[in-house]
Amino acid sequence: MNIRDIASISGYSVGTVSRVLNGHPSVSDRARARILEVVEEYGYEPNYNARFLKAQSMESVAVFVKGAGNRLFGEILELIQTQLIEAGEEAVVTYLDEDADEVAAAVRYQRIRHPKGILFLGGEPAYFKAQFAEIDVPSVLITNDATGLAFPNLSSVTTDDESAAYQMCEYLLSCGHRRIGIVGGNRSEGQVSGKRLRGATRALQEHGVSFDFDRDFEPCHFTEAEGYDAIANLVMRSRDLTAVFALGDVIAFGAVRAVYDMGLRIPDQLSLAGFDGVSLSQFAVPRITTIRQDVRTIARRGVEILLAAMAGEGGVVHEFVPYQLLKRESVCKL
Amino acid sequence: MNIRDIASISGYSVGTVSRVLNGHPSVSDRARARILEVVEEYGYEPNYNARFLKAQSMESVAVFVKGAGNRLFGEILELIQTQLIEAGEEAVVTYLDEDADEVAAAVRYQRIRHPKGILFLGGEPAYFKAQFAEIDVPSVLITNDATGLAFPNLSSVTTDDESAAYQMCEYLLSCGHRRIGIVGGNRSEGQVSGKRLRGATRALQEHGVSFDFDRDFEPCHFTEAEGYDAIANLVMRSRDLTAVFALGDVIAFGAVRAVYDMGLRIPDQLSLAGFDGVSLSQFAVPRITTIRQDVRTIARRGVEILLAAMAGEGGVVHEFVPYQLLKRESVCKL
DNA sequence: CTGAAAGCGCTTACAG
DNA sequence: CTGAAAGCGCTTACAG
């Protein structure tokens, strides 16, 4: 069953059938009604490949997710997928390793598949600088700020990581903590963890609290297992810490377990804070004090901005979505 | 840059270029070398849509994931995606609600996109009975047994849920527990949770321990929040329980928190067991006693079976992958 | 508003 | 082993 069959059965030409199928305005109501009737009756579905042969582009949005173990991305992805489908777009998602080059993957993908738009969940600015210029479809970077990148087709929606981390540290300081350690992420400037790190250390510095990277910081990936090892190393090394700021909830969750195994009580003997506001954080024992990123809004705006750009409306935008400091049980006053 | 350009530049015909690109045998080494050289030089990539216009099928595998919050599926999906890419296949994944009709979604998808194969992560047998007959590409159901369905193009790879749940209950019984409650899933026969439920209750029954569904069972979805509420209801209702078997780790995790909030200590005052062996379970406080499903093997076999079927080798198979009872800290001897 | 026809970029019998 | 040509199922100026 193809468009030619529908044409001959309905008594109209292939061109008219095509126009009806694509919602073209210049078709008589009579023709439209008759053709839709036939389409309905035979359960005809246009061939997907042929449809976009001419357009050279497929009717879909490519999504690149960096770090499959990242719970936050999982939550955002779920929302994005739903919205894209509601908007009549199909999402093709590709999972990448936390350290993989997402831009190289996107460039390759674009060359082969010609998607209508691209969504990045997580991104390394260095990779964007290196190769994003080769991408010419509308794109949105989610959970990292692309303002500085200044590409004409790259928008971004994210939490102001630096300011949120700054605020968390101010909170820890207000609780009387003066020896604060940090676990998670790495020091590379443009990355999300780098921004959180910067905000956190800036807060400490401005309040006259010393922070020595070699002694008070331990990098790690965003997994429970690495969080476990990282905080163990950190606490062994700097025994006078009274609080530790884990740059992600998943890391914090692994850290909680490690602290228990070291025989310390949270928060009495060590306060612990997270970042992200993933559902896990509110069920952990103790409940983890964290920064709640507004995933619903981030997902919604990310998709809205992309769809608008795909429709040729509105230019590049860079948005910060409000976050929230959730004071729970894992941090205590000194 | 299209195949015609490559043909004229290389001095060969379009047909020969196409044959080289598709690894057809009947091409001279000379022609192959020259053509590949030109392809390389110009960075040519064949048009994806045109490529499959004739074949009527796209070069990809559709994956339907049921329940986006399900950590186990997340872990399996990550592995599957990696393997599919290594095999040169592209994975198009669609997330569905835990209660959604995955087969209806697949039927619709197949009609429009013609994938080469389909992978289901989670599935409701009733939906398969209703409509799977309309699907004619090789498919594999992962984490549920499709033996009884008896479709000629539907294989399955899963843990023997019934026997694993049976074993977990035997373990609880061996620890001296006689009043055991169950939370999670629902009583519908074919579903995974239904099978776990059956195995568990069969163990109790065979050991002469009474189990009253109305009193000792509380259904819920596989999320922390529902697990929290479910166990709270259950324990309020049946105060004499000494152990609760949560039919999923995510549920167990929410349950741990709820039990704490009720002022009970785990495992001293209430033992708690989970199912799945998701990474979360080993970092929880206390570490959760659970059934570890072998996600690596499940993912690997699922993909292998699908690829074989897509290649026309080997028929339908239904495999149980070995599981493991992980005795950890959340269950104690009475 | 509608039809006839060219064309999208590739694959694949059919000859040779 | 290779080329010329038909065809995959659709879209889209171009006429009328």
XYZ file of C-alpha atoms (C1' of nucleotides) in Angstrom:
700
model
C 0.000 0.000 0.000
C 1.632 3.222 -1.135
C 0.648 6.728 -2.099
C -0.131 5.627 -5.641
C -2.672 3.111 -4.395
C -4.370 5.755 -2.308
C -4.408 8.054 -5.313
C -6.050 5.566 -7.642
C -8.556 4.348 -5.049
C -9.605 7.870 -4.121
C -9.673 9.004 -7.711
C -7.228 11.831 -7.137
C -3.632 12.238 -8.187
C -0.554 11.360 -6.194
C 0.234 15.050 -5.794
C -3.107 15.827 -4.212
C -2.824 12.898 -1.848
C 0.597 14.100 -0.800
C -0.729 17.584 -0.192
C -3.535 16.277 1.983
C -1.110 14.137 3.960
C 1.114 17.114 4.617
C -1.656 19.489 5.566
C -1.095 21.725 2.569
C -3.780 24.433 2.382
C -4.582 24.440 -1.309
C -6.805 21.368 -1.409
C -10.583 21.312 -1.674
C -12.526 20.078 1.316
C -14.084 17.478 -0.889
C -10.751 16.038 -1.974
C -9.372 16.149 1.539
C -12.363 14.344 2.994
C -12.344 11.632 0.348
C -8.622 11.019 0.570
C -8.552 10.904 4.362
C -11.413 8.473 4.203
C -9.430 6.113 1.989
C -6.287 6.545 4.091
C -8.289 5.677 7.174
C -9.979 2.701 5.594
C -6.782 1.071 4.447
C -4.694 2.099 7.443
C -2.159 3.617 5.130
C 1.068 5.025 6.632
C 3.453 6.983 4.432
C 6.892 5.483 3.974
C 9.177 7.188 6.410
C 12.319 7.074 4.356
C 10.802 8.258 1.119
C 9.148 11.107 2.903
C 12.423 12.708 3.864
C 14.410 11.723 0.838
C 13.757 15.033 -0.808
C 13.934 17.074 2.361
C 17.309 15.503 3.113
C 16.417 15.611 6.761
C 14.694 13.160 8.999
C 11.778 14.112 11.143
C 13.577 13.787 14.420
C 15.637 15.233 17.177
C 18.903 13.653 18.234
C 19.649 13.564 21.951
C 23.129 12.914 23.293
C 23.313 11.896 26.937
C 26.675 12.119 28.606
C 27.076 9.695 31.475
C 24.415 7.034 31.574
C 24.713 6.526 35.320
C 23.729 10.126 35.922
C 20.355 10.065 37.646
C 19.702 13.718 36.914
C 20.020 13.144 33.187
C 17.741 10.157 33.493
C 15.028 12.287 35.045
C 15.441 15.063 32.484
C 15.522 12.640 29.580
C 12.234 11.111 30.588
C 10.571 14.527 30.556
C 12.184 15.559 27.288
C 11.107 12.424 25.516
C 7.513 12.929 26.574
C 7.419 16.527 25.400
C 9.071 15.803 22.105
C 6.516 13.119 21.356
C 3.680 15.465 22.261
C 5.130 17.939 19.803
C 5.083 15.271 17.124
C 8.834 14.847 17.034
C 10.708 11.654 17.492
C 13.707 11.499 19.801
C 16.686 9.352 18.903
C 18.851 9.098 21.986
C 22.462 8.087 22.173
C 24.214 7.372 25.447
C 27.834 8.327 25.765
C 30.468 7.719 28.355
C 30.959 10.484 30.896
C 34.310 11.307 29.306
C 33.323 10.789 25.659
C 33.403 13.515 23.033
C 29.737 14.286 22.527
C 30.378 16.858 19.834
C 32.382 14.468 17.696
C 29.522 11.988 18.042
C 26.999 14.639 17.030
C 29.032 15.721 14.017
C 29.216 12.144 12.804
C 25.537 11.664 13.444
C 24.555 14.812 11.635
C 26.539 13.874 8.578
C 24.774 10.554 8.303
C 21.284 11.240 9.567
C 20.561 14.939 9.165
C 18.378 15.424 12.233
C 16.264 18.531 12.536
C 17.744 19.467 15.876
C 20.141 18.298 18.563
C 19.872 18.231 22.337
C 22.925 17.724 24.517
C 22.479 16.490 28.065
C 25.790 17.477 29.523
C 28.667 18.834 27.527
C 32.330 19.690 27.638
C 32.978 23.242 26.347
C 36.373 22.243 25.010
C 34.745 19.752 22.663
C 32.257 22.373 21.519
C 35.044 24.817 20.768
C 36.871 22.195 18.791
C 34.134 20.974 16.499
C 30.681 22.400 17.054
C 31.172 24.783 14.135
C 30.602 21.796 11.865
C 27.074 21.421 13.162
C 24.502 23.500 11.385
C 21.180 22.458 12.874
C 19.580 24.164 15.880
C 20.973 22.760 19.130
C 20.465 23.199 22.838
C 22.941 22.373 25.556
C 21.185 21.298 28.719
C 22.837 21.529 32.155
C 25.724 23.676 31.061
C 25.955 27.294 30.038
C 26.914 27.959 26.422
C 26.954 31.742 26.563
C 30.714 31.964 26.253
C 30.767 29.592 23.310
C 28.837 32.117 21.214
C 27.687 29.837 18.423
C 24.786 31.115 16.303
C 22.877 27.841 16.602
C 23.623 26.761 20.168
C 21.306 27.760 22.984
C 21.539 26.561 26.568
C 19.373 25.975 29.611
C 20.886 25.246 32.946
C 21.140 25.917 36.628
C 23.592 28.610 37.644
C 25.969 26.050 39.059
C 28.503 28.504 40.306
C 26.044 30.584 42.240
C 24.235 27.529 43.608
C 27.475 26.030 44.868
C 28.407 29.388 46.310
C 25.142 29.446 48.206
C 25.582 25.925 49.520
C 28.986 26.815 50.899
C 27.613 29.968 52.463
C 25.052 27.782 54.162
C 27.711 25.421 55.468
C 29.665 28.407 56.713
C 26.572 29.815 58.391
C 26.291 26.534 60.244
C 29.700 27.236 61.704
C 31.817 24.949 59.514
C 35.303 26.223 58.790
C 37.042 23.105 57.552
C 35.106 22.097 54.466
C 36.153 19.480 51.914
C 34.852 18.928 48.399
C 34.461 15.660 46.466
C 33.485 15.024 42.880
C 34.011 16.273 39.366
C 37.259 17.792 38.318
C 38.969 21.125 38.063
C 38.559 21.684 34.331
C 37.145 25.172 33.949
C 34.199 24.922 31.608
C 32.621 21.754 32.909
C 29.697 21.807 35.253
C 31.670 20.404 38.140
C 34.364 22.976 37.486
C 31.781 25.722 37.868
C 30.437 24.280 41.068
C 33.952 24.013 42.338
C 34.632 27.612 41.497
C 31.477 28.859 43.208
C 32.228 26.809 46.294
C 35.831 27.886 46.641
C 34.935 31.493 45.974
C 32.495 31.431 48.869
C 35.127 29.965 51.160
C 37.703 32.467 50.066
C 35.410 35.454 50.479
C 34.677 34.349 53.996
C 38.328 33.997 54.793
C 38.260 30.214 55.042
C 41.293 28.465 53.617
C 40.942 25.730 51.014
C 43.865 23.755 49.704
C 43.067 21.762 46.592
C 45.679 19.129 47.245
C 44.424 18.517 50.723
C 40.728 19.369 50.692
C 39.544 18.284 47.254
C 39.178 14.821 45.777
C 37.965 14.464 42.177
C 35.738 11.609 40.992
C 33.142 10.654 38.419
C 29.428 10.862 39.120
C 28.847 7.339 40.436
C 28.162 5.941 43.877
C 31.260 3.770 43.807
C 33.623 6.599 42.985
C 31.954 8.826 45.546
C 32.558 6.128 48.124
C 36.263 5.898 47.396
C 36.755 9.616 46.974
C 35.397 10.659 50.324
C 37.256 7.853 52.042
C 40.504 9.188 50.625
C 39.610 12.737 51.475
C 38.632 12.093 55.058
C 41.654 9.906 55.717
C 43.849 12.695 54.461
C 42.148 15.632 56.146
C 40.868 14.375 59.449
C 39.856 17.781 60.712
C 37.088 18.363 58.145
C 33.687 18.996 59.709
C 31.752 19.134 56.452
C 32.076 17.762 52.934
C 30.322 19.119 49.864
C 29.759 16.374 47.258
C 29.271 17.944 43.839
C 26.482 15.513 42.925
C 23.833 13.555 44.835
C 24.958 10.223 43.483
C 28.439 10.949 44.778
C 26.947 12.086 48.080
C 25.010 8.859 48.318
C 28.139 6.761 47.930
C 29.827 9.110 50.382
C 27.167 8.595 53.051
C 27.865 4.898 52.959
C 31.622 5.419 53.148
C 31.329 7.716 56.124
C 29.232 5.123 57.921
C 31.804 2.482 57.162
C 34.467 4.695 58.665
C 32.448 4.688 61.841
C 31.440 8.343 61.696
C 27.905 9.588 62.180
C 26.233 12.037 59.809
C 25.720 14.855 60.573
C 26.988 14.733 64.185
C 30.568 13.949 63.327
C 30.602 15.006 59.692
C 28.137 17.078 57.735
C 27.549 16.175 54.114
C 25.879 18.126 51.311
C 24.959 17.096 47.781
C 23.917 18.720 44.538
C 21.121 17.984 42.027
C 18.073 17.141 44.108
C 17.617 13.722 42.569
C 14.863 11.589 44.153
C 17.414 9.361 45.846
C 18.563 12.260 48.013
C 15.287 12.551 49.867
C 15.057 8.860 50.707
C 18.619 8.375 51.875
C 19.263 7.929 55.566
C 19.896 10.644 56.540
C 18.063 12.757 53.959
C 20.681 14.653 52.016
C 20.898 18.436 52.092
C 21.257 19.474 48.482
C 20.649 21.937 45.684
C 17.498 21.049 43.844
C 17.750 21.668 40.134
C 14.352 22.309 38.611
C 14.370 19.433 36.141
C 10.827 20.016 34.942
C 11.541 23.577 33.905
C 14.953 22.730 32.502
C 13.451 20.000 30.345
C 10.484 22.073 29.279
C 12.498 25.140 28.328
C 15.137 23.059 26.602
C 12.556 21.489 24.324
C 10.656 24.750 23.785
C 13.796 26.574 22.755
C 14.811 23.799 20.408
C 11.408 23.537 18.757
C 11.263 27.302 18.272
C 14.693 27.305 16.686
C 13.729 24.384 14.438
C 10.697 26.380 13.330
C 12.965 29.309 12.550
C 11.470 31.443 15.313
C 13.564 33.170 17.931
C 17.318 33.162 18.028
C 19.828 31.754 20.438
C 19.016 32.083 24.120
C 20.893 31.171 27.265
C 18.756 30.662 30.322
C 19.391 30.014 33.972
C 16.567 28.170 35.667
C 15.980 28.928 39.381
C 17.296 26.364 41.858
C 16.539 25.718 45.471
C 18.652 24.977 48.526
C 17.040 22.059 50.327
C 18.066 22.003 53.980
C 17.596 18.473 55.194
C 19.215 16.145 57.692
C 22.777 15.596 56.555
C 24.150 18.942 57.686
C 24.192 20.206 61.270
C 25.165 23.366 63.051
C 28.457 23.221 64.827
C 28.155 15.448 -2.416
C 26.260 12.342 -3.488
C 26.956 8.979 -5.001
C 26.941 10.468 -8.498
C 29.714 12.857 -7.577
C 31.807 10.034 -6.211
C 31.139 8.060 -9.377
C 32.254 10.793 -11.745
C 35.292 11.738 -9.661
C 36.449 8.157 -9.363
C 35.717 7.408 -12.978
C 33.407 4.504 -12.163
C 29.662 4.183 -12.414
C 27.131 4.816 -9.695
C 26.409 1.098 -9.510
C 29.998 0.196 -8.828
C 30.305 2.849 -6.156
C 27.184 1.526 -4.493
C 28.569 -1.991 -4.579
C 31.809 -0.895 -2.965
C 29.938 0.998 -0.281
C 27.874 -2.046 0.552
C 30.752 -4.472 0.612
C 29.496 -6.392 -2.390
C 31.989 -9.042 -3.459
C 31.956 -8.652 -7.204
C 34.139 -5.559 -7.497
C 37.750 -5.459 -8.624
C 40.351 -4.539 -6.044
C 41.409 -1.715 -8.267
C 37.942 -0.197 -8.406
C 37.400 -0.678 -4.698
C 40.675 0.999 -3.784
C 40.100 3.962 -6.062
C 36.533 4.519 -4.933
C 37.319 4.253 -1.243
C 40.107 6.712 -1.785
C 37.714 9.271 -3.237
C 35.115 8.597 -0.546
C 37.770 9.166 2.083
C 39.127 12.292 0.475
C 35.766 14.016 0.250
C 34.393 12.690 3.529
C 31.378 11.353 1.696
C 28.561 9.758 3.712
C 25.694 8.024 1.901
C 22.265 9.526 2.402
C 20.582 7.549 5.097
C 17.035 7.855 3.840
C 17.750 7.034 0.236
C 19.750 4.049 1.322
C 16.765 2.329 2.831
C 14.125 3.581 0.449
C 14.345 0.471 -1.605
C 14.886 -1.877 1.294
C 11.815 -0.445 3.016
C 13.562 -0.921 6.296
C 15.803 1.282 8.302
C 19.131 0.148 9.610
C 18.177 0.170 13.257
C 16.834 -1.562 16.285
C 13.913 -0.121 18.218
C 14.065 -0.383 21.990
C 10.994 0.094 24.166
C 11.675 0.757 27.826
C 8.800 0.366 30.200
C 9.092 2.514 33.287
C 11.741 5.190 33.010
C 12.348 5.332 36.748
C 13.390 1.719 36.781
C 17.081 1.642 37.673
C 17.504 -1.916 36.483
C 16.334 -1.004 33.000
C 18.638 1.976 33.041
C 21.612 -0.259 33.720
C 20.600 -2.789 31.077
C 19.850 -0.113 28.508
C 23.296 1.350 28.871
C 24.877 -2.021 28.140
C 22.546 -2.771 25.251
C 23.188 0.531 23.571
C 26.933 -0.023 23.722
C 26.722 -3.490 22.240
C 24.360 -2.503 19.488
C 26.696 0.269 18.415
C 29.633 -2.105 18.432
C 27.643 -4.380 16.151
C 27.092 -1.469 13.780
C 23.418 -1.086 14.609
C 21.725 2.030 15.769
C 19.360 1.956 18.717
C 16.270 4.132 18.733
C 14.895 4.072 22.240
C 11.434 5.019 23.359
C 10.489 5.399 27.000
C 7.029 4.393 28.071
C 5.082 4.722 31.251
C 5.155 1.712 33.572
C 1.524 1.019 32.732
C 1.669 1.872 29.036
C 0.921 -0.607 26.257
C 4.374 -1.281 24.851
C 3.104 -3.603 22.143
C 0.681 -1.046 20.764
C 3.563 1.429 20.665
C 5.752 -1.094 18.844
C 3.059 -1.920 16.305
C 2.629 1.748 15.498
C 6.354 2.220 15.305
C 6.856 -0.732 13.033
C 4.208 0.457 10.611
C 5.879 3.805 10.226
C 9.563 3.076 10.591
C 10.146 -0.573 9.701
C 12.981 -1.301 12.120
C 15.079 -4.409 11.648
C 14.427 -5.662 15.130
C 12.751 -4.793 18.401
C 13.903 -5.068 22.000
C 11.445 -4.804 24.865
C 12.702 -3.888 28.323
C 9.805 -5.013 30.413
C 6.549 -6.255 29.033
C 2.996 -7.173 29.903
C 2.037 -10.589 28.488
C -1.577 -9.520 28.067
C -0.509 -6.808 25.626
C 1.627 -9.282 23.717
C -1.285 -11.672 23.409
C -3.502 -8.903 22.160
C -1.365 -7.467 19.396
C 2.114 -8.888 19.024
C 0.938 -10.991 16.086
C 0.981 -7.792 14.026
C 4.722 -7.500 14.507
C 6.775 -9.360 11.984
C 10.371 -8.429 12.766
C 12.603 -10.388 15.157
C 12.031 -9.290 18.743
C 13.389 -10.060 22.171
C 11.627 -9.522 25.451
C 14.083 -8.734 28.223
C 13.276 -9.310 31.903
C 10.199 -11.374 31.326
C 9.693 -14.881 30.056
C 7.912 -15.226 26.717
C 7.858 -19.010 26.529
C 4.135 -19.244 27.067
C 3.421 -16.623 24.450
C 4.782 -18.927 21.745
C 5.272 -16.376 18.981
C 7.592 -17.409 16.148
C 9.547 -14.145 16.286
C 9.667 -13.409 20.002
C 12.571 -14.632 22.110
C 13.178 -13.771 25.740
C 16.003 -13.434 28.229
C 15.323 -13.049 31.879
C 15.925 -14.056 35.442
C 13.751 -16.846 36.751
C 11.785 -14.468 38.911
C 9.588 -17.057 40.487
C 12.415 -19.278 41.599
C 14.517 -16.338 42.782
C 11.669 -14.992 44.890
C 11.086 -18.486 46.208
C 14.689 -18.671 47.264
C 14.599 -15.294 48.954
C 11.611 -16.354 51.011
C 13.271 -19.606 51.927
C 16.180 -17.557 53.173
C 13.911 -15.350 55.266
C 12.269 -18.460 56.656
C 15.644 -19.990 57.425
C 16.389 -16.876 59.466
C 13.392 -17.720 61.590
C 10.860 -15.293 60.182
C 7.274 -16.518 60.165
C 5.324 -13.328 59.641
C 6.501 -12.024 56.286
C 4.914 -9.209 54.310
C 5.373 -8.321 50.657
C 5.330 -4.909 48.985
C 5.450 -3.919 45.352
C 4.106 -4.847 41.953
C 0.686 -6.305 41.561
C -1.063 -9.622 41.419
C -1.525 -9.834 37.656
C -0.282 -13.241 36.621
C 2.046 -12.731 33.692
C 3.921 -9.689 34.900
C 7.314 -9.943 36.483
C 6.082 -8.815 39.853
C 3.290 -11.359 39.630
C 5.851 -14.097 39.130
C 7.931 -12.943 42.061
C 4.807 -12.843 44.133
C 3.908 -16.361 43.148
C 7.369 -17.701 43.971
C 7.373 -15.960 47.315
C 3.948 -17.100 48.394
C 4.612 -20.621 47.207
C 7.664 -20.788 49.463
C 5.650 -19.578 52.419
C 2.889 -21.993 51.723
C 5.174 -24.978 51.319
C 6.705 -24.184 54.670
C 3.358 -23.925 56.312
C 3.506 -20.197 56.880
C 0.254 -18.378 56.355
C -0.009 -15.430 54.001
C -3.126 -13.363 53.599
C -3.075 -11.110 50.557
C -5.424 -8.555 52.028
C -3.384 -8.242 55.160
C 0.191 -9.045 54.194
C 0.527 -7.647 50.691
C 0.586 -4.057 49.491
C 0.937 -3.357 45.752
C 2.852 -0.379 44.347
C 4.794 0.829 41.344
C 8.565 0.594 41.148
C 9.478 3.987 42.588
C 10.957 5.089 45.898
C 7.951 7.230 46.730
C 5.434 4.437 46.236
C 7.632 2.011 48.129
C 7.677 4.459 51.000
C 3.899 4.712 51.188
C 3.290 1.043 50.559
C 5.384 -0.294 53.401
C 4.009 2.344 55.739
C 0.488 1.090 55.016
C 1.528 -2.510 55.295
C 3.328 -2.181 58.606
C 0.558 -0.080 60.137
C -1.893 -2.764 59.179
C 0.106 -5.838 60.148
C 2.136 -4.856 63.143
C 3.397 -8.337 63.842
C 5.475 -8.675 60.663
C 9.132 -9.410 61.325
C 10.256 -9.225 57.716
C 9.143 -7.549 54.510
C 10.126 -8.596 51.016
C 10.089 -5.644 48.609
C 9.748 -6.873 45.042
C 12.267 -4.332 43.732
C 15.323 -2.533 45.134
C 13.936 0.893 44.370
C 10.862 0.004 46.377
C 13.070 -1.396 49.128
C 15.039 1.800 49.198
C 11.927 3.898 49.744
C 10.831 1.327 52.286
C 14.038 1.614 54.303
C 13.376 5.292 54.691
C 9.771 4.727 55.709
C 10.722 2.169 58.324
C 13.208 4.614 59.801
C 10.553 7.284 59.899
C 8.285 4.934 61.799
C 10.981 4.666 64.414
C 11.887 1.056 63.694
C 15.423 -0.187 63.251
C 16.466 -2.397 60.332
C 17.108 -5.260 60.693
C 16.719 -5.462 64.497
C 13.041 -4.664 64.571
C 12.169 -5.396 60.971
C 14.084 -7.259 58.313
C 13.823 -6.029 54.747
C 14.790 -7.698 51.477
C 14.870 -6.326 47.940
C 15.114 -7.645 44.400
C 17.269 -6.660 41.384
C 20.719 -5.954 42.768
C 20.841 -2.414 41.476
C 23.905 -0.402 42.559
C 21.842 1.621 44.979
C 21.206 -1.454 47.083
C 24.797 -1.901 48.082
C 25.282 1.708 49.172
C 22.094 2.046 51.185
C 22.312 2.149 54.961
C 21.893 -0.648 55.817
C 23.069 -2.489 52.693
C 20.048 -4.243 51.253
C 19.824 -8.013 51.052
C 18.622 -8.717 47.543
C 18.543 -10.920 44.460
C 21.189 -9.823 42.036
C 20.069 -10.122 38.436
C 23.019 -10.546 36.104
C 22.447 -7.459 33.979
C 25.614 -7.900 31.941
C 24.637 -11.364 30.798
C 21.003 -10.430 30.301
C 21.976 -7.488 28.114
C 24.603 -9.421 26.205
C 22.399 -12.402 25.461
C 19.447 -10.195 24.604
C 21.445 -8.418 21.938
C 23.140 -11.579 20.675
C 19.831 -13.344 20.238
C 18.310 -10.386 18.455
C 21.242 -9.937 16.099
C 21.237 -13.626 15.257
C 17.527 -13.517 14.516
C 17.974 -10.417 12.374
C 20.637 -12.252 10.425
C 18.240 -15.121 9.940
C 20.311 -17.502 12.047
C 18.873 -19.454 14.915
C 15.250 -19.481 15.865
C 13.384 -18.356 18.912
C 15.018 -19.005 22.276
C 13.927 -18.418 25.845
C 16.731 -18.162 28.348
C 16.959 -17.853 32.095
C 20.124 -16.157 33.250
C 21.547 -17.239 36.638
C 20.878 -14.921 39.571
C 22.447 -14.604 42.950
C 21.120 -14.171 46.465
C 23.126 -11.408 48.109
C 22.967 -11.695 51.890
C 23.731 -8.275 53.263
C 22.773 -6.214 56.285
C 19.045 -5.614 56.063
C 17.947 -9.068 57.166
C 18.723 -10.634 60.531
C 18.167 -13.956 62.185
C 15.359 -14.006 64.685
C -7.701 23.588 -6.569
C -5.500 19.792 -9.318
C -2.547 16.873 -12.372
C 1.594 15.412 -14.902
C 6.277 15.130 -14.422
C 10.801 15.724 -12.635
C 13.636 14.588 -9.059
C 15.415 13.277 -4.141
C 19.990 9.569 -3.615
C 20.429 5.243 -3.565
C 19.982 -0.171 -4.881
C 19.581 -3.886 -7.891
C 18.269 -6.993 -11.488
C 19.754 -7.238 -16.309
C 23.096 -7.336 -19.918
C 27.422 -7.701 -21.419
C 33.750 -7.194 -12.926
C 31.061 -3.159 -14.703
C 27.568 0.052 -16.686
C 22.990 1.726 -18.055
C 18.556 1.923 -16.507
C 14.541 1.122 -13.828
C 12.618 1.817 -9.604
C 12.017 2.598 -4.293
C 7.733 6.166 -2.380
C 7.377 10.404 -1.818
C 7.555 15.970 -2.618
C 7.253 20.015 -5.242
C 7.713 23.497 -8.650
C 5.196 24.176 -12.971
C 1.113 24.609 -15.712
C -3.439 25.069 -16.164
